[in-house]
Short mmCIF file of C-alpha atoms and ligand atoms in Angstrom, two decimals:
data_model
loop_
_atom_site.label_atom_id
_atom_site.label_comp_id
_atom_site.label_asym_id
_atom_site.label_seq_id
_atom_site.Cartn_x
_atom_site.Cartn_y
_atom_site.Cartn_z
CA MET A 24 0.00 0.00 0.00
CA SER A 25 1.51 3.39 -1.00
CA GLY A 26 1.66 5.47 2.15
CA ARG A 27 2.79 8.50 0.19
CA LEU A 28 -0.15 8.43 -2.21
CA GLN A 29 -2.59 7.84 0.63
CA SER A 30 -1.30 10.87 2.54
CA ILE A 31 -1.43 13.07 -0.58
CA ILE A 32 -5.01 11.97 -1.25
CA SER A 33 -5.99 12.47 2.40
CA GLY A 34 -4.54 15.96 2.18
CA ARG A 35 -6.59 16.56 -0.97
CA GLY A 36 -9.80 15.43 0.75
CA PRO A 37 -12.93 13.85 -0.78
CA ILE A 38 -13.46 13.98 -4.55
CA LYS A 39 -15.28 17.22 -5.39
CA THR A 40 -14.28 18.19 -8.93
CA ILE A 41 -14.35 15.59 -11.72
CA GLY A 42 -13.14 15.75 -15.31
CA VAL A 43 -14.56 13.48 -18.05
CA VAL A 44 -12.52 13.29 -21.28
CA GLY A 45 -14.44 12.32 -24.42
CA MET A 46 -17.98 13.64 -24.90
CA GLY A 47 -19.37 10.55 -26.61
CA TYR A 48 -22.03 7.95 -25.79
CA VAL A 49 -19.98 6.84 -22.78
CA GLY A 50 -18.59 10.17 -21.49
CA ILE A 51 -21.73 12.29 -21.65
CA PRO A 52 -24.01 10.08 -19.49
CA ALA A 53 -21.12 9.45 -17.09
CA ALA A 54 -20.46 13.21 -16.70
CA VAL A 55 -24.15 13.97 -16.23
CA LEU A 56 -24.53 11.32 -13.53
CA PHE A 57 -21.39 12.51 -11.70
CA ALA A 58 -22.77 16.08 -11.84
CA ASN A 59 -26.14 14.91 -10.52
CA ALA A 60 -24.58 13.10 -7.54
CA PRO A 61 -25.02 15.33 -4.45
CA GLY A 62 -21.53 14.70 -3.05
CA PHE A 63 -19.68 16.14 -6.06
CA GLU A 64 -19.43 19.91 -6.63
CA SER A 65 -18.61 20.24 -10.31
CA VAL A 66 -17.92 18.23 -13.46
CA LEU A 67 -15.95 19.34 -16.50
CA GLY A 68 -16.56 17.62 -19.82
CA PHE A 69 -13.36 17.79 -21.90
CA GLN A 70 -13.86 17.71 -25.66
CA ARG A 71 -11.14 18.38 -28.25
CA ALA A 72 -11.95 21.36 -30.46
CA SER A 73 -11.66 19.06 -33.50
CA PRO A 74 -13.45 19.78 -36.81
CA SER A 75 -15.60 16.66 -36.41
CA SER A 76 -16.56 16.94 -32.74
CA GLY A 77 -15.72 20.45 -31.51
CA TYR A 78 -19.35 21.51 -32.02
CA LYS A 79 -20.33 19.41 -29.03
CA VAL A 80 -18.82 21.91 -26.55
CA ALA A 81 -21.29 24.72 -27.25
CA MET A 82 -24.15 22.26 -27.70
CA LEU A 83 -23.57 20.58 -24.33
CA ASN A 84 -23.18 23.96 -22.61
CA ARG A 85 -26.65 24.82 -23.94
CA GLY A 86 -27.91 21.66 -22.25
CA GLU A 87 -28.45 19.87 -25.58
CA SER A 88 -27.26 16.31 -26.16
CA PRO A 89 -25.33 15.60 -29.39
CA LEU A 90 -26.14 11.88 -29.15
CA LYS A 91 -28.42 10.38 -31.83
CA GLY A 92 -31.41 8.23 -30.94
CA GLU A 93 -33.62 8.02 -27.90
CA GLU A 94 -31.80 8.19 -24.55
CA PRO A 95 -34.44 8.29 -21.77
CA ASP A 96 -33.91 11.13 -19.25
CA LEU A 97 -30.47 12.10 -20.59
CA GLU A 98 -31.36 15.51 -22.04
CA ASP A 99 -33.50 16.43 -19.02
CA LEU A 100 -30.70 15.56 -16.62
CA LEU A 101 -28.15 17.35 -18.83
CA GLY A 102 -30.29 20.51 -18.82
CA LYS A 103 -30.68 20.28 -15.06
CA VAL A 104 -26.98 19.98 -14.23
CA VAL A 105 -25.99 22.68 -16.74
CA ALA A 106 -28.60 25.06 -15.32
CA ALA A 107 -27.39 24.28 -11.80
CA GLY A 108 -23.85 25.14 -12.88
CA LYS A 109 -22.64 21.63 -11.94
CA PHE A 110 -21.57 20.58 -15.45
CA ARG A 111 -19.61 22.53 -18.04
CA CYS A 112 -17.96 21.42 -21.26
CA THR A 113 -14.57 22.81 -22.31
CA SER A 114 -11.72 22.28 -24.76
CA ASP A 115 -9.18 23.77 -22.36
CA PHE A 116 -7.28 20.82 -20.90
CA GLU A 117 -5.42 23.13 -18.49
CA GLU A 118 -8.52 22.82 -16.32
CA VAL A 119 -7.53 19.21 -15.64
CA ALA A 120 -5.24 20.64 -12.94
CA ALA A 121 -8.29 21.49 -10.81
CA CYS A 122 -9.76 17.99 -11.01
CA ASP A 123 -9.63 15.51 -8.13
CA ALA A 124 -10.49 12.74 -10.60
CA VAL A 125 -10.36 12.47 -14.40
CA THR A 126 -11.95 9.71 -16.45
CA LEU A 127 -11.18 8.96 -20.11
CA ALA A 128 -13.98 7.50 -22.25
CA ILE A 129 -12.40 7.45 -25.72
CA GLN A 130 -13.07 4.94 -28.45
CA THR A 131 -10.45 2.26 -29.14
CA PRO A 132 -11.37 0.73 -32.53
CA PHE A 133 -9.15 -1.50 -34.59
CA ALA A 134 -7.27 0.54 -37.19
CA ASP A 135 -7.67 -2.30 -39.69
CA PRO A 136 -9.86 -5.31 -38.81
CA LYS A 137 -7.47 -7.39 -40.93
CA ASP A 138 -4.41 -7.01 -38.70
CA LEU A 139 -6.34 -6.39 -35.49
CA ILE A 140 -3.86 -3.81 -34.24
CA PRO A 141 -5.85 -1.57 -31.90
CA ASP A 142 -5.95 2.11 -32.80
CA PHE A 143 -5.15 3.75 -29.47
CA SER A 144 -4.19 7.08 -31.08
CA ALA A 145 -7.18 9.00 -29.72
CA LEU A 146 -6.73 7.47 -26.25
CA THR A 147 -3.01 8.25 -26.14
CA GLU A 148 -3.74 11.83 -27.21
CA GLY A 149 -6.24 12.10 -24.37
CA LEU A 150 -3.75 10.61 -21.92
CA ARG A 151 -1.07 13.07 -23.02
CA ALA A 152 -3.44 16.01 -22.63
CA VAL A 153 -4.40 14.85 -19.13
CA GLY A 154 -0.79 14.09 -18.19
CA ARG A 155 0.37 17.56 -19.16
CA HIS A 156 -1.92 19.14 -16.57
CA LEU A 157 -2.10 16.40 -13.96
CA SER A 158 -1.78 17.57 -10.34
CA GLU A 159 -0.59 15.60 -7.30
CA GLY A 160 -3.18 13.27 -5.79
CA THR A 161 -5.48 13.21 -8.83
CA LEU A 162 -7.15 9.92 -9.77
CA VAL A 163 -7.02 8.99 -13.46
CA VAL A 164 -9.49 6.33 -14.67
CA ILE A 165 -9.60 4.72 -18.11
CA GLU A 166 -13.16 3.71 -19.09
CA SER A 167 -12.35 2.76 -22.68
CA THR A 168 -12.16 -0.92 -23.59
CA VAL A 169 -8.44 -1.67 -23.82
CA THR A 170 -6.10 -4.61 -24.30
CA PRO A 171 -5.29 -6.14 -20.89
CA GLY A 172 -2.09 -4.54 -19.59
CA THR A 173 -2.76 -1.10 -21.10
CA THR A 174 -3.50 0.70 -17.82
CA GLU A 175 -0.49 -0.73 -15.97
CA CYS A 176 1.85 -0.17 -18.93
CA MET A 177 1.06 2.24 -21.77
CA ALA A 178 -1.24 4.56 -19.83
CA ARG A 179 1.04 4.69 -16.80
CA VAL A 180 4.10 5.44 -18.97
CA ILE A 181 2.39 8.27 -20.87
CA LEU A 182 0.92 9.89 -17.76
CA GLU A 183 4.23 9.72 -15.88
CA ALA A 184 6.21 11.05 -18.84
CA GLU A 185 3.86 14.01 -19.39
CA SER A 186 3.33 14.91 -15.73
CA GLY A 187 6.70 14.07 -14.18
CA LEU A 188 4.66 12.43 -11.41
CA VAL A 189 4.87 8.77 -10.34
CA ALA A 190 1.76 6.59 -10.62
CA GLY A 191 0.87 4.90 -7.35
CA GLU A 192 3.00 7.38 -5.46
CA GLU A 193 1.88 10.84 -6.57
CA PHE A 194 -1.31 10.10 -8.52
CA ALA A 195 -3.82 7.26 -8.56
CA LEU A 196 -4.55 5.21 -11.69
CA ALA A 197 -7.39 2.76 -12.39
CA HIS A 198 -9.53 1.07 -15.04
CA ALA A 199 -13.34 1.03 -14.80
CA PRO A 200 -14.71 -0.34 -18.09
CA GLU A 201 -17.98 1.05 -19.45
CA ARG A 202 -20.86 -1.39 -19.90
CA VAL A 203 -23.37 0.87 -21.60
CA MET A 204 -25.63 0.14 -24.55
CA VAL A 205 -27.23 2.78 -26.72
CA GLY A 206 -30.84 3.44 -25.77
CA ARG A 207 -30.21 2.70 -22.09
CA LEU A 208 -27.07 4.68 -21.24
CA LEU A 209 -28.13 6.20 -17.89
CA ARG A 210 -29.89 3.03 -16.76
CA ASN A 211 -26.87 0.85 -17.58
CA ILE A 212 -24.44 3.07 -15.63
CA ARG A 213 -26.75 3.20 -12.61
CA GLU A 214 -27.89 -0.43 -12.58
CA HIS A 215 -25.04 -2.56 -13.93
CA ASP A 216 -22.44 -3.70 -11.40
CA ARG A 217 -19.29 -1.60 -11.90
CA ILE A 218 -15.93 -3.30 -12.29
CA VAL A 219 -13.26 -1.06 -10.72
CA GLY A 220 -9.56 -1.92 -10.77
CA GLY A 221 -6.61 0.20 -9.58
CA ILE A 222 -2.88 -0.30 -10.14
CA ASP A 223 -2.71 -0.53 -6.36
CA GLU A 224 -5.08 -0.65 -3.39
CA VAL A 225 -5.04 3.11 -2.81
CA SER A 226 -5.96 3.74 -6.47
CA THR A 227 -8.71 1.13 -6.30
CA ALA A 228 -10.15 2.68 -3.12
CA ARG A 229 -10.15 6.17 -4.69
CA ALA A 230 -11.89 4.83 -7.81
CA VAL A 231 -14.52 3.13 -5.66
CA GLU A 232 -15.12 6.52 -3.97
CA LEU A 233 -15.69 8.02 -7.45
CA TYR A 234 -18.17 5.47 -8.80
CA ARG A 235 -20.18 4.38 -5.78
CA PRO A 236 -22.34 7.57 -5.65
CA VAL A 237 -23.71 7.11 -9.19
CA LEU A 238 -24.82 3.49 -8.70
CA THR A 239 -28.40 2.62 -7.79
CA ALA A 240 -29.07 -1.12 -8.25
CA GLY A 241 -25.49 -1.81 -9.31
CA LYS A 242 -22.72 -2.64 -6.88
CA ILE A 243 -18.96 -2.11 -7.04
CA ILE A 244 -16.77 -5.13 -7.88
CA ALA A 245 -13.18 -4.18 -7.01
CA MET A 246 -10.09 -5.92 -8.43
CA THR A 247 -6.73 -5.04 -10.03
CA ALA A 248 -6.56 -2.84 -13.14
CA THR A 249 -5.45 -5.71 -15.36
CA ALA A 250 -8.16 -8.02 -14.00
CA ALA A 251 -10.69 -5.26 -14.83
CA GLU A 252 -9.37 -5.07 -18.40
CA VAL A 253 -9.60 -8.85 -18.73
CA THR A 254 -13.14 -8.83 -17.29
CA LYS A 255 -14.41 -6.34 -19.85
CA THR A 256 -12.84 -7.98 -22.89
CA ALA A 257 -13.73 -11.47 -21.64
CA GLU A 258 -17.39 -10.67 -20.94
CA ASN A 259 -17.78 -9.90 -24.64
CA ALA A 260 -15.48 -12.73 -25.73
CA PHE A 261 -17.75 -15.10 -23.80
CA ARG A 262 -20.84 -13.75 -25.56
CA ASP A 263 -19.08 -14.12 -28.91
CA LEU A 264 -18.16 -17.70 -27.95
CA GLN A 265 -21.75 -18.52 -27.01
CA ILE A 266 -23.00 -17.18 -30.33
CA ALA A 267 -20.29 -19.15 -32.16
CA ALA A 268 -21.41 -22.32 -30.37
CA ALA A 269 -24.96 -21.73 -31.61
CA ASN A 270 -23.64 -21.07 -35.12
CA GLN A 271 -21.51 -24.23 -35.09
CA LEU A 272 -24.53 -26.23 -33.94
CA ALA A 273 -26.59 -24.69 -36.77
CA LEU A 274 -24.04 -25.77 -39.36
CA HIS A 275 -23.99 -29.29 -37.89
CA CYS A 276 -27.79 -29.39 -37.96
CA GLU A 277 -27.82 -28.37 -41.62
CA ALA A 278 -25.42 -31.23 -42.32
CA MET A 279 -27.53 -33.71 -40.33
CA GLY A 280 -30.92 -32.68 -41.77
CA VAL A 281 -32.16 -31.29 -38.44
CA ASN A 282 -33.91 -28.05 -37.42
CA VAL A 283 -31.46 -26.26 -35.12
CA TYR A 284 -34.30 -24.29 -33.49
CA ASP A 285 -35.93 -27.53 -32.32
CA VAL A 286 -32.57 -28.59 -30.90
CA ARG A 287 -32.08 -25.16 -29.29
CA ALA A 288 -35.49 -25.34 -27.62
CA GLY A 289 -34.66 -28.82 -26.39
CA ILE A 290 -31.31 -27.75 -24.92
CA ASP A 291 -32.84 -24.63 -23.40
CA SER A 292 -35.42 -26.77 -21.61
CA LEU A 293 -32.78 -28.30 -19.37
CA LYS A 294 -33.19 -26.24 -16.20
CA GLY A 295 -32.88 -26.68 -12.47
CA GLU A 296 -30.61 -25.56 -9.71
CA GLY A 297 -26.98 -25.52 -10.74
CA ILE A 298 -27.86 -26.33 -14.36
CA THR A 299 -27.14 -23.65 -16.96
CA ARG A 300 -27.33 -23.91 -20.72
CA ALA A 301 -27.06 -20.29 -21.92
CA ILE A 302 -27.63 -21.21 -25.53
CA LEU A 303 -27.89 -18.15 -27.73
CA TRP A 304 -29.11 -17.83 -31.32
CA PRO A 305 -27.46 -18.84 -34.60
CA GLY A 306 -27.60 -16.25 -37.35
CA ALA A 307 -26.17 -14.63 -40.45
CA GLY A 308 -23.21 -13.24 -38.50
CA VAL A 309 -22.01 -11.03 -35.63
CA GLY A 310 -21.59 -7.31 -36.07
CA GLY A 311 -21.32 -4.28 -33.84
CA HIS A 312 -18.62 -2.38 -32.05
CA CYS A 313 -18.08 -4.70 -29.09
CA LEU A 314 -18.05 -8.38 -29.95
CA THR A 315 -16.12 -7.96 -33.20
CA LYS A 316 -13.07 -6.62 -31.39
CA ASP A 317 -13.04 -7.47 -27.71
CA SER A 318 -11.96 -11.10 -28.20
CA TRP A 319 -8.92 -9.84 -30.10
CA HIS A 320 -8.11 -7.36 -27.30
CA LEU A 321 -8.23 -10.31 -24.89
CA GLU A 322 -6.05 -12.48 -27.09
CA ARG A 323 -3.54 -9.69 -27.57
CA GLY A 324 -3.41 -9.16 -23.82
CA ALA A 325 -2.65 -12.85 -23.26
CA GLN A 326 0.08 -12.74 -25.89
CA VAL A 327 1.64 -9.50 -24.66
CA LEU A 328 1.41 -10.30 -20.96
CA GLY A 329 1.46 -14.05 -21.14
CA GLY A 330 4.84 -14.80 -22.59
CA ASP A 331 4.87 -18.56 -23.17
CA LEU A 332 1.14 -19.28 -23.45
CA TRP A 333 0.00 -22.72 -22.46
CA TYR A 334 -2.75 -23.58 -24.96
CA PRO A 335 -2.83 -27.21 -25.91
CA HIS A 336 0.42 -26.74 -27.86
CA GLY A 337 -0.32 -25.87 -31.48
CA ALA A 338 -4.01 -25.34 -30.79
CA GLU A 339 -5.61 -21.94 -31.22
CA SER A 340 -7.45 -20.13 -28.44
CA ILE A 341 -11.17 -20.94 -28.57
CA PHE A 342 -11.92 -17.20 -28.51
CA GLY A 343 -10.01 -16.83 -31.77
CA VAL A 344 -11.74 -19.89 -33.26
CA ALA A 345 -15.13 -18.47 -32.18
CA ARG A 346 -14.36 -15.12 -33.82
CA LYS A 347 -13.46 -16.85 -37.08
CA LEU A 348 -16.59 -18.98 -37.01
CA ASN A 349 -18.81 -15.94 -36.50
CA GLU A 350 -16.97 -14.12 -39.27
CA PHE A 351 -17.61 -17.18 -41.49
CA MET A 352 -21.41 -16.95 -41.22
CA PRO A 353 -21.84 -14.29 -43.97
CA GLU A 354 -19.83 -16.66 -46.22
CA HIS A 355 -22.27 -19.42 -45.34
CA MET A 356 -25.08 -17.07 -46.35
CA VAL A 357 -23.35 -16.78 -49.74
CA TYR A 358 -23.25 -20.58 -49.98
CA LEU A 359 -26.97 -20.86 -49.14
CA THR A 360 -27.79 -18.19 -51.75
CA VAL A 361 -25.71 -19.90 -54.45
CA GLU A 362 -27.22 -23.30 -53.63
CA GLY A 363 -30.72 -21.85 -53.72
CA LEU A 364 -30.13 -20.18 -57.09
CA ARG A 365 -28.64 -23.42 -58.43
CA ARG A 366 -31.79 -25.31 -57.43
CA ALA A 367 -33.85 -22.60 -59.12
CA GLY A 368 -31.75 -23.02 -62.25
CA LYS A 369 -30.28 -19.50 -61.99
CA PRO A 370 -26.54 -18.77 -62.21
CA LEU A 371 -25.15 -16.38 -59.59
CA ALA A 372 -23.61 -14.07 -62.18
CA GLY A 373 -26.31 -11.69 -63.29
CA ALA A 374 -28.75 -12.77 -60.60
CA THR A 375 -30.71 -10.03 -58.80
CA VAL A 376 -30.46 -10.38 -55.02
CA THR A 377 -32.49 -8.35 -52.53
CA LEU A 378 -30.62 -8.04 -49.23
CA LEU A 379 -32.99 -7.37 -46.33
CA GLY A 380 -31.23 -5.69 -43.42
CA TRP A 381 -28.06 -3.59 -43.29
CA ALA A 382 -28.02 -2.77 -39.55
CA PHE A 383 -25.96 -5.21 -37.47
CA ILE A 384 -28.81 -5.65 -34.97
CA GLN A 385 -32.58 -5.83 -35.23
CA ASN A 386 -34.77 -2.73 -35.09
CA SER A 387 -31.78 -0.38 -34.99
CA ASP A 388 -29.97 1.90 -37.46
CA ASP A 389 -26.55 0.90 -36.07
CA ALA A 390 -24.57 -0.67 -38.91
CA ARG A 391 -21.10 -0.77 -37.36
CA ASN A 392 -19.22 -3.86 -38.63
CA THR A 393 -22.43 -5.22 -40.15
CA PRO A 394 -22.18 -8.84 -41.40
CA SER A 395 -24.19 -7.73 -44.46
CA GLU A 396 -21.10 -5.91 -45.77
CA PRO A 397 -18.82 -8.92 -46.40
CA TYR A 398 -21.79 -10.77 -47.92
CA LEU A 399 -22.46 -7.89 -50.31
CA ALA A 400 -18.79 -7.72 -51.33
CA VAL A 401 -18.62 -11.44 -52.25
CA MET A 402 -21.93 -11.36 -54.12
CA LYS A 403 -20.91 -8.31 -56.15
CA GLU A 404 -17.52 -9.87 -56.87
CA ALA A 405 -19.38 -12.92 -58.26
CA GLY A 406 -21.42 -10.73 -60.59
CA ALA A 407 -24.74 -10.58 -58.76
CA GLU A 408 -26.74 -7.36 -58.71
CA VAL A 409 -27.55 -6.69 -55.04
CA ARG A 410 -30.12 -4.20 -53.76
CA VAL A 411 -30.09 -3.31 -50.07
CA HIS A 412 -33.22 -2.61 -48.02
CA ASP A 413 -33.23 -1.43 -44.40
CA PRO A 414 -36.10 0.49 -42.74
CA PHE A 415 -33.85 2.09 -40.13
CA VAL A 416 -30.53 2.79 -41.87
CA ASP A 417 -30.72 6.07 -43.83
CA GLN A 418 -27.25 6.06 -45.31
CA TYR A 419 -23.97 4.16 -45.30
CA PRO A 420 -20.75 5.09 -47.13
CA GLY A 421 -20.76 3.59 -50.64
CA ILE A 422 -24.04 1.76 -50.17
CA GLU A 423 -27.46 2.74 -51.51
CA VAL A 424 -30.00 1.72 -48.86
CA SER A 425 -33.68 1.71 -49.83
CA HIS A 426 -36.60 2.17 -47.42
CA ASP A 427 -39.08 0.92 -50.06
CA LEU A 428 -39.44 -2.84 -49.55
CA ASP A 429 -41.73 -3.55 -52.52
CA GLU A 430 -39.45 -1.64 -54.87
CA THR A 431 -36.41 -3.70 -53.81
CA LEU A 432 -38.34 -6.97 -54.27
CA VAL A 433 -39.24 -6.29 -57.91
CA GLY A 434 -37.36 -8.72 -60.18
CA ALA A 435 -35.56 -10.45 -57.31
CA ASP A 436 -34.13 -13.88 -58.09
CA ALA A 437 -33.24 -14.24 -54.39
CA VAL A 438 -34.45 -12.51 -51.22
CA VAL A 439 -31.92 -12.76 -48.36
CA VAL A 440 -32.76 -11.85 -44.72
CA PHE A 441 -29.69 -10.61 -42.81
CA THR A 442 -31.26 -8.61 -39.96
CA ALA A 443 -34.30 -9.58 -37.88
CA HIS A 444 -36.05 -6.21 -38.25
CA HIS A 445 -39.67 -6.70 -37.21
CA HIS A 446 -40.76 -5.58 -40.72
CA TYR A 447 -39.52 -8.84 -42.23
CA ALA A 448 -41.55 -11.17 -40.03
CA SER A 449 -44.64 -10.17 -42.04
CA LEU A 450 -43.06 -10.77 -45.47
CA ASP A 451 -45.91 -12.27 -47.52
CA PRO A 452 -44.94 -15.25 -49.77
CA ALA A 453 -47.54 -14.59 -52.48
CA ARG A 454 -46.84 -10.84 -52.64
CA THR A 455 -43.08 -11.37 -52.59
CA LYS A 456 -43.28 -13.94 -55.40
CA GLU A 457 -45.55 -11.66 -57.45
CA LEU A 458 -43.13 -8.76 -57.08
CA SER A 459 -40.18 -10.97 -57.98
CA GLY A 460 -41.90 -12.15 -61.16
CA ARG A 461 -40.05 -15.44 -60.85
CA GLU A 462 -41.42 -18.99 -61.07
CA HIS A 463 -39.21 -20.16 -58.23
CA PRO A 464 -37.63 -17.25 -56.39
CA VAL A 465 -35.16 -18.11 -53.64
CA ILE A 466 -35.51 -17.04 -50.02
CA VAL A 467 -32.56 -17.31 -47.65
CA ASP A 468 -33.42 -16.72 -43.99
CA GLY A 469 -30.40 -15.73 -41.88
CA ARG A 470 -32.41 -14.93 -38.74
CA ASN A 471 -35.27 -17.46 -38.62
CA VAL A 472 -37.87 -14.75 -39.22
CA VAL A 473 -40.05 -16.37 -41.94
CA ASP A 474 -42.13 -19.57 -41.99
CA PRO A 475 -40.32 -21.98 -44.38
CA ASP A 476 -43.46 -24.00 -45.25
CA ALA A 477 -45.47 -20.93 -46.28
CA PHE A 478 -42.74 -19.93 -48.75
CA ILE A 479 -42.18 -23.50 -49.97
CA ARG A 480 -45.92 -23.87 -50.64
CA ALA A 481 -45.82 -20.64 -52.65
CA GLY A 482 -43.12 -22.14 -54.89
CA PHE A 483 -40.01 -20.61 -53.33
CA VAL A 484 -36.68 -22.36 -53.02
CA TYR A 485 -36.07 -22.03 -49.27
CA LYS A 486 -32.73 -22.02 -47.47
CA GLY A 487 -32.27 -21.16 -43.81
CA ILE A 488 -29.40 -21.05 -41.33
CA GLY A 489 -29.64 -24.25 -39.30
CA ARG A 490 -32.67 -25.55 -41.20
CA GLY A 491 -31.29 -28.94 -42.20
CA ASP A 492 -34.89 -30.19 -42.07
CA ARG A 493 -36.02 -27.87 -44.90
CA ASN A 494 -32.97 -26.92 -46.97
CA GLY A 495 -33.38 -29.86 -49.33
CA HIS A 496 -37.17 -29.59 -49.69
CA PRO A 497 -38.93 -30.61 -52.94
CA ILE A 498 -39.76 -27.58 -55.08
CA ARG A 499 -43.50 -26.96 -55.52
CA GLU A 500 -44.47 -26.48 -59.18
N1 SAJ B 26 -26.14 -12.06 -32.23
C1 SAJ B 26 -26.34 -13.36 -32.69
N2 SAJ B 26 -26.90 -14.27 -31.85
C2 SAJ B 26 -27.25 -13.94 -30.57
C3 SAJ B 26 -27.02 -12.61 -30.12
C4 SAJ B 26 -26.47 -11.68 -30.97
O1 SAJ B 26 -26.05 -13.69 -33.85
O2 SAJ B 26 -27.77 -14.79 -29.85
C5 SAJ B 26 -25.52 -11.09 -33.14
C6 SAJ B 26 -26.39 -9.87 -33.39
O3 SAJ B 26 -27.21 -10.08 -34.51
C7 SAJ B 26 -25.36 -8.79 -33.64
C8 SAJ B 26 -24.16 -9.21 -32.80
O4 SAJ B 26 -24.34 -10.59 -32.50
O5 SAJ B 26 -24.99 -8.77 -34.99
C9 SAJ B 26 -23.97 -8.43 -31.50
O6 SAJ B 26 -25.19 -8.46 -30.83
P1 SAJ B 26 -25.28 -8.03 -29.25
O7 SAJ B 26 -26.67 -8.31 -28.81
O8 SAJ B 26 -24.18 -8.64 -28.51
O9 SAJ B 26 -25.15 -6.44 -29.28
P2 SAJ B 26 -23.88 -5.52 -29.00
O10 SAJ B 26 -22.78 -5.80 -29.95
O11 SAJ B 26 -24.43 -4.14 -28.92
O12 SAJ B 26 -23.35 -5.99 -27.56
C10 SAJ B 26 -23.57 -5.16 -26.44
C11 SAJ B 26 -22.47 -5.46 -25.43
N3 SAJ B 26 -22.57 -4.48 -24.36
C12 SAJ B 26 -21.44 -3.84 -23.96
O13 SAJ B 26 -20.33 -4.07 -24.43
C13 SAJ B 26 -21.63 -2.83 -22.89
C14 SAJ B 26 -22.65 -6.84 -24.85
O14 SAJ B 26 -21.74 -7.01 -23.74
C15 SAJ B 26 -24.04 -7.06 -24.33
O15 SAJ B 26 -24.18 -8.39 -23.86
C16 SAJ B 26 -25.01 -6.83 -25.48
O16 SAJ B 26 -24.86 -5.45 -25.91
C17 SAJ B 26 -26.45 -7.03 -25.01
O17 SAJ B 26 -26.65 -8.04 -24.29
O18 SAJ B 26 -27.32 -6.25 -25.43
#
């Protein structure tokens, strides 16, 4: 336990002034909740005056949220704390010096999904800006999802180099990963348990003091900084693994002529104390900002920190295998489309394919890392003409997205469901066939949203993920 840091912090007194770096979908709700907590006096939102995001400073200081989409209570609470003078946004990082605690909520994407090297440039810039104005006894917390080892190593080195202070001796350092989902930002921060991990016990204790006041149903789970980084990346790696297990089972069921959804229901029925079968859902692929990268952060952490890893020698980590299986699912959708067109006597080259769903998740406009994109690329490469429909996505770089379902179905040789938007559950076989103008149009269901028998009776060639019981059906003349 660092006596020196403890005495500096004791001399500083309870946390009163907080800085939050990064006014995005993590930083803004966090800052507003800190400002609304009675024990804290003021919160500063730090936002770079960059061409793309600098506008947020004035907007936030007017009590307006720059976040898209519905966020219950956020704008009301923002207006309240701004009016009360408890929250202010600024681009002047010199004001970090007045903060008892500073959190950094800055995105850490992969620069290139191919080589999976994390792009920490924005985070390191934020760390440098904080380090330059860090004062003795301040707590620095990283909320971004980072490769295990980042807080103890890269972040510590940058902060010490910029401030001339020693972490664990003259300032506290911790990791407290965000667990928020769009549409429920405030609720998630208040109600989810909060993982808090310091580089030492004094840092952990100071971080607990920072987060406890904003929790309602959630409780604090304290650990080391690296354990907190592993927890965050692993909680998503586990979800990715569960989805991959469902996808692997679906592929096996296709091979064995079985309906994977019957099997899933059977497995899910096994309940009772101490029995868990958290079987998730197979599908056309896994998109989004979390699951597509966090397994690779975890793997990189094990490689960087782990030295001589002890997998079964020569075997690959199951988290890496799971990632590759989930990334394979759009390819399997290509296979199902090609097989369906073959059965309908239609070559892939020149075929017209209607792709239903561009968002990575149902009933949302969020298209980050959508599995529809790799599918589209392969189909276009093979000479198919693909039209994209999505009722929620308005635009996407390089892609023309239609909101007119009937229009996109006209002349379709194949209709392919990639996203389980509620609109597609009511797709009518007769109407769809009429619009396609085809004797035997193909339907490929990547999310189990249509009734296979209704489409087969209408003369469709049906293919579905995991539908080994229907994928070889006789074609109705
Ligand atoms: N998916 C499947 N099968 C499933 C569940 C999801 O194929 O059974 C696919 C979805 O279609 C989507 C992708 O996986 O393409 C990701 O879906 P998701 O529900 O995991 O949504 P995310 O990516 O927004 O995950 C977030 C994560 N939250 C945080 O990182 C704070 C994750 O930890 C949550 O578990 C998840 O939300 C959630 O449960 O809503």
